[in-house]
């Protein structure tokens, strides 16, 4: 855990968030500035700064994050209609918070990324 990291603080329950799912490896919570009817962030509890910092040790964790994303999407009725799972990596990828996270977006027609 990184003391200055907002997502570590959320994972530790020290900063409030609307948590929709959590287990020993991951936490999923609503984005504070949603850009779609469903906008959930899925994060590992482990502080990984960005996608380039993953290692082979994280393989199982990354698979788990995807399974959790689909489970949440299914519970929200998105698996028929479809949804988007996005990681913004570093500056040119649009990353603002440097704790690995995946955006689960859905509930409206999403357009091709620019
Ligand atoms: P990034 O641009 O790094 O991929 O996305 C960071 C996301 O985190 C943004 O969509 C932003 O709205 C969200 N965010 C930033 N700070 C907080 C916070 O304190 N609580 C919640 N729930 N979301 C946050
Ligand atoms: Zn962190």
PDB file of C-alpha atoms and ligand atoms in Angstrom:
ATOM      1  CA  UNK A   1       0.000   0.000   0.000  1.00  0.00           C
ATOM      2  CA  UNK A   2       1.146   3.492  -0.878  1.00  0.00           C
ATOM      3  CA  UNK A   3       0.122   6.135   1.676  1.00  0.00           C
ATOM      4  CA  UNK A   4      -0.213   8.870  -0.955  1.00  0.00           C
ATOM      5  CA  UNK A   5      -2.269   6.760  -3.353  1.00  0.00           C
ATOM      6  CA  UNK A   6      -5.997   7.536  -3.434  1.00  0.00           C
ATOM      7  CA  UNK A   7      -6.926   4.074  -4.735  1.00  0.00           C
ATOM      8  CA  UNK A   8      -4.864   2.348  -2.019  1.00  0.00           C
ATOM      9  CA  UNK A   9      -6.797   4.476   0.481  1.00  0.00           C
ATOM     10  CA  UNK A  10     -10.104   3.396  -1.081  1.00  0.00           C
ATOM     11  CA  UNK A  11      -9.023  -0.273  -1.072  1.00  0.00           C
ATOM     12  CA  UNK A  12      -8.133   0.059   2.621  1.00  0.00           C
ATOM     13  CA  UNK A  13     -11.508   1.653   3.415  1.00  0.00           C
ATOM     14  CA  UNK A  14      -9.818   4.882   4.512  1.00  0.00           C
ATOM     15  CA  UNK A  15     -11.417   6.977   1.773  1.00  0.00           C
ATOM     16  CA  UNK A  16     -15.105   6.391   1.068  1.00  0.00           C
ATOM     17  CA  UNK A  17     -16.280   4.988  -2.242  1.00  0.00           C
ATOM     18  CA  UNK A  18     -19.397   3.262  -3.542  1.00  0.00           C
ATOM     19  CA  UNK A  19     -17.982  -0.248  -3.523  1.00  0.00           C
ATOM     20  CA  UNK A  20     -19.915  -2.706  -5.698  1.00  0.00           C
ATOM     21  CA  UNK A  21     -17.645  -5.743  -5.262  1.00  0.00           C
ATOM     22  CA  UNK A  22     -14.603  -6.708  -3.237  1.00  0.00           C
ATOM     23  CA  UNK A  23     -12.582  -9.777  -2.359  1.00  0.00           C
ATOM     24  CA  UNK A  24      -9.059 -10.494  -1.127  1.00  0.00           C
ATOM     25  CA  UNK A  25      -7.491  -9.463  -4.443  1.00  0.00           C
ATOM     26  CA  UNK A  26      -9.613  -6.694  -5.947  1.00  0.00           C
ATOM     27  CA  UNK A  27     -12.033  -3.859  -5.189  1.00  0.00           C
ATOM     28  CA  UNK A  28     -14.620  -2.444  -7.616  1.00  0.00           C
ATOM     29  CA  UNK A  29     -16.287   0.902  -7.008  1.00  0.00           C
ATOM     30  CA  UNK A  30     -18.233   3.572  -8.871  1.00  0.00           C
ATOM     31  CA  UNK A  31     -16.214   6.251 -10.629  1.00  0.00           C
ATOM     32  CA  UNK A  32     -16.668   9.645  -8.970  1.00  0.00           C
ATOM     33  CA  UNK A  33     -17.159  11.311 -12.402  1.00  0.00           C
ATOM     34  CA  UNK A  34     -19.085   8.782 -14.473  1.00  0.00           C
ATOM     35  CA  UNK A  35     -19.039   9.144 -18.266  1.00  0.00           C
ATOM     36  CA  UNK A  36     -21.645   6.430 -18.852  1.00  0.00           C
ATOM     37  CA  UNK A  37     -24.673   5.079 -16.946  1.00  0.00           C
ATOM     38  CA  UNK A  38     -22.379   2.305 -15.684  1.00  0.00           C
ATOM     39  CA  UNK A  39     -18.851   3.458 -14.850  1.00  0.00           C
ATOM     40  CA  UNK A  40     -17.049   1.237 -12.393  1.00  0.00           C
ATOM     41  CA  UNK A  41     -13.347   1.084 -11.593  1.00  0.00           C
ATOM     42  CA  UNK A  42     -11.822  -2.310 -10.873  1.00  0.00           C
ATOM     43  CA  UNK A  43      -8.501  -2.197  -9.033  1.00  0.00           C
ATOM     44  CA  UNK A  44      -6.121  -4.729  -7.526  1.00  0.00           C
ATOM     45  CA  UNK A  45      -5.532  -4.257  -3.791  1.00  0.00           C
ATOM     46  CA  UNK A  46      -1.839  -4.522  -4.651  1.00  0.00           C
ATOM     47  CA  UNK A  47      -0.336  -1.161  -5.625  1.00  0.00           C
ATOM     48  CA  UNK A  48       0.759  -1.547  -9.246  1.00  0.00           C
ATOM     49  CA  UNK A  49       1.393   1.953 -10.709  1.00  0.00           C
ATOM     50  CA  UNK A  50       0.383   1.232 -14.300  1.00  0.00           C
ATOM     51  CA  UNK A  51       0.018  -1.594 -16.792  1.00  0.00           C
ATOM     52  CA  UNK A  52       3.713  -1.538 -17.776  1.00  0.00           C
ATOM     53  CA  UNK A  53       4.618  -2.523 -14.190  1.00  0.00           C
ATOM     54  CA  UNK A  54       2.910  -5.921 -14.304  1.00  0.00           C
ATOM     55  CA  UNK A  55       5.070  -9.031 -13.980  1.00  0.00           C
ATOM     56  CA  UNK A  56       4.449 -12.735 -14.685  1.00  0.00           C
ATOM     57  CA  UNK A  57       3.473 -13.000 -10.989  1.00  0.00           C
ATOM     58  CA  UNK A  58       0.424 -10.878 -11.760  1.00  0.00           C
ATOM     59  CA  UNK A  59      -0.982 -13.227 -14.426  1.00  0.00           C
ATOM     60  CA  UNK A  60      -3.559 -14.780 -12.148  1.00  0.00           C
ATOM     61  CA  UNK A  61      -4.559 -11.379 -10.752  1.00  0.00           C
ATOM     62  CA  UNK A  62      -5.136  -9.954 -14.244  1.00  0.00           C
ATOM     63  CA  UNK A  63      -7.266 -12.937 -15.209  1.00  0.00           C
ATOM     64  CA  UNK A  64      -9.220 -12.513 -11.993  1.00  0.00           C
ATOM     65  CA  UNK A  65      -9.867  -8.838 -12.748  1.00  0.00           C
ATOM     66  CA  UNK A  66     -11.386  -9.834 -16.103  1.00  0.00           C
ATOM     67  CA  UNK A  67     -13.590 -12.491 -14.503  1.00  0.00           C
ATOM     68  CA  UNK A  68     -14.772  -9.949 -11.909  1.00  0.00           C
ATOM     69  CA  UNK A  69     -15.490  -7.425 -14.686  1.00  0.00           C
ATOM     70  CA  UNK A  70     -17.697  -9.927 -16.523  1.00  0.00           C
ATOM     71  CA  UNK A  71     -19.436 -10.933 -13.286  1.00  0.00           C
ATOM     72  CA  UNK A  72     -20.270  -7.296 -12.495  1.00  0.00           C
ATOM     73  CA  UNK A  73     -21.363  -6.683 -16.103  1.00  0.00           C
ATOM     74  CA  UNK A  74     -23.633  -9.727 -15.916  1.00  0.00           C
ATOM     75  CA  UNK A  75     -25.175  -8.573 -12.620  1.00  0.00           C
ATOM     76  CA  UNK A  76     -25.892  -5.189 -14.216  1.00  0.00           C
ATOM     77  CA  UNK A  77     -27.480  -6.758 -17.308  1.00  0.00           C
ATOM     78  CA  UNK A  78     -24.709  -5.686 -19.675  1.00  0.00           C
ATOM     79  CA  UNK A  79     -23.494  -9.011 -21.055  1.00  0.00           C
ATOM     80  CA  UNK A  80     -26.088  -9.167 -23.864  1.00  0.00           C
ATOM     81  CA  UNK A  81     -25.839  -5.503 -24.829  1.00  0.00           C
ATOM     82  CA  UNK A  82     -22.098  -5.268 -24.410  1.00  0.00           C
ATOM     83  CA  UNK A  83     -19.764  -2.996 -22.504  1.00  0.00           C
ATOM     84  CA  UNK A  84     -16.197  -1.691 -22.551  1.00  0.00           C
ATOM     85  CA  UNK A  85     -13.269  -2.573 -20.287  1.00  0.00           C
ATOM     86  CA  UNK A  86     -10.499   0.024 -20.568  1.00  0.00           C
ATOM     87  CA  UNK A  87      -7.065   0.622 -19.126  1.00  0.00           C
ATOM     88  CA  UNK A  88      -5.476   4.019 -19.639  1.00  0.00           C
ATOM     89  CA  UNK A  89      -1.712   3.578 -19.500  1.00  0.00           C
ATOM     90  CA  UNK A  90       0.523   6.525 -18.578  1.00  0.00           C
ATOM     91  CA  UNK A  91       0.364  10.076 -19.883  1.00  0.00           C
ATOM     92  CA  UNK A  92      -0.499   9.620 -23.557  1.00  0.00           C
ATOM     93  CA  UNK A  93      -2.933   6.858 -22.638  1.00  0.00           C
ATOM     94  CA  UNK A  94      -4.842   9.346 -20.487  1.00  0.00           C
ATOM     95  CA  UNK A  95      -3.909   7.873 -17.097  1.00  0.00           C
ATOM     96  CA  UNK A  96      -4.455  10.252 -14.179  1.00  0.00           C
ATOM     97  CA  UNK A  97      -4.402   7.953 -11.139  1.00  0.00           C
ATOM     98  CA  UNK A  98      -1.222   5.882 -10.942  1.00  0.00           C
ATOM     99  CA  UNK A  99      -2.679   2.763  -9.370  1.00  0.00           C
ATOM    100  CA  UNK A 100      -3.615   0.171 -11.996  1.00  0.00           C
ATOM    101  CA  UNK A 101      -7.340   0.239 -12.740  1.00  0.00           C
ATOM    102  CA  UNK A 102      -9.776  -0.872 -15.386  1.00  0.00           C
ATOM    103  CA  UNK A 103     -12.834   1.175 -16.329  1.00  0.00           C
ATOM    104  CA  UNK A 104     -16.000  -0.885 -16.835  1.00  0.00           C
ATOM    105  CA  UNK A 105     -18.249   1.282 -19.003  1.00  0.00           C
ATOM    106  CA  UNK A 106     -21.709   0.518 -20.280  1.00  0.00           C
ATOM    107  CA  UNK A 107     -25.388   1.328 -20.437  1.00  0.00           C
ATOM    108  CA  UNK A 108     -25.178   3.479 -23.572  1.00  0.00           C
ATOM    109  CA  UNK A 109     -23.788   3.185 -27.087  1.00  0.00           C
ATOM    110  CA  UNK A 110     -20.046   3.846 -26.852  1.00  0.00           C
ATOM    111  CA  UNK A 111     -18.216   5.156 -29.891  1.00  0.00           C
ATOM    112  CA  UNK A 112     -14.866   4.196 -31.365  1.00  0.00           C
ATOM    113  CA  UNK A 113     -11.995   5.568 -29.291  1.00  0.00           C
ATOM    114  CA  UNK A 114     -10.261   8.646 -30.675  1.00  0.00           C
TER     115      UNK A 114
HETATM  116  P1  LIG B   1      -7.621   7.369 -15.342  1.00  0.00           P
HETATM  117  O1  LIG B   1      -7.733   8.630 -16.162  1.00  0.00           O
HETATM  118  O2  LIG B   1      -6.432   7.391 -14.426  1.00  0.00           O
HETATM  119  O3  LIG B   1      -7.706   6.127 -16.185  1.00  0.00           O
HETATM  120  O4  LIG B   1      -8.936   7.341 -14.475  1.00  0.00           O
HETATM  121  C1  LIG B   1      -9.005   7.728 -13.161  1.00  0.00           C
HETATM  122  C2  LIG B   1     -10.475   7.729 -12.793  1.00  0.00           C
HETATM  123  O5  LIG B   1     -10.577   7.768 -11.390  1.00  0.00           O
HETATM  124  C3  LIG B   1     -11.262   8.925 -13.338  1.00  0.00           C
HETATM  125  O6  LIG B   1     -12.341   8.459 -14.151  1.00  0.00           O
HETATM  126  C4  LIG B   1     -11.744   9.644 -12.075  1.00  0.00           C
HETATM  127  O7  LIG B   1     -13.049  10.178 -12.212  1.00  0.00           O
HETATM  128  C5  LIG B   1     -11.676   8.556 -11.020  1.00  0.00           C
HETATM  129  N1  LIG B   1     -11.383   9.024  -9.669  1.00  0.00           N
HETATM  130  C6  LIG B   1     -10.370   9.856  -9.296  1.00  0.00           C
HETATM  131  N2  LIG B   1     -10.377  10.056  -7.967  1.00  0.00           N
HETATM  132  C7  LIG B   1     -11.430   9.310  -7.486  1.00  0.00           C
HETATM  133  C8  LIG B   1     -11.939   9.106  -6.180  1.00  0.00           C
HETATM  134  O8  LIG B   1     -11.451   9.635  -5.178  1.00  0.00           O
HETATM  135  N3  LIG B   1     -13.012   8.292  -6.063  1.00  0.00           N
HETATM  136  C9  LIG B   1     -13.583   7.672  -7.152  1.00  0.00           C
HETATM  137  N4  LIG B   1     -14.636   6.892  -6.915  1.00  0.00           N
HETATM  138  N5  LIG B   1     -13.121   7.836  -8.399  1.00  0.00           N
HETATM  139  C10 LIG B   1     -12.052   8.652  -8.568  1.00  0.00           C
HETATM  140 ZN1  LIG B   2      -2.166   2.503  -4.835  1.00  0.00          ZN
END
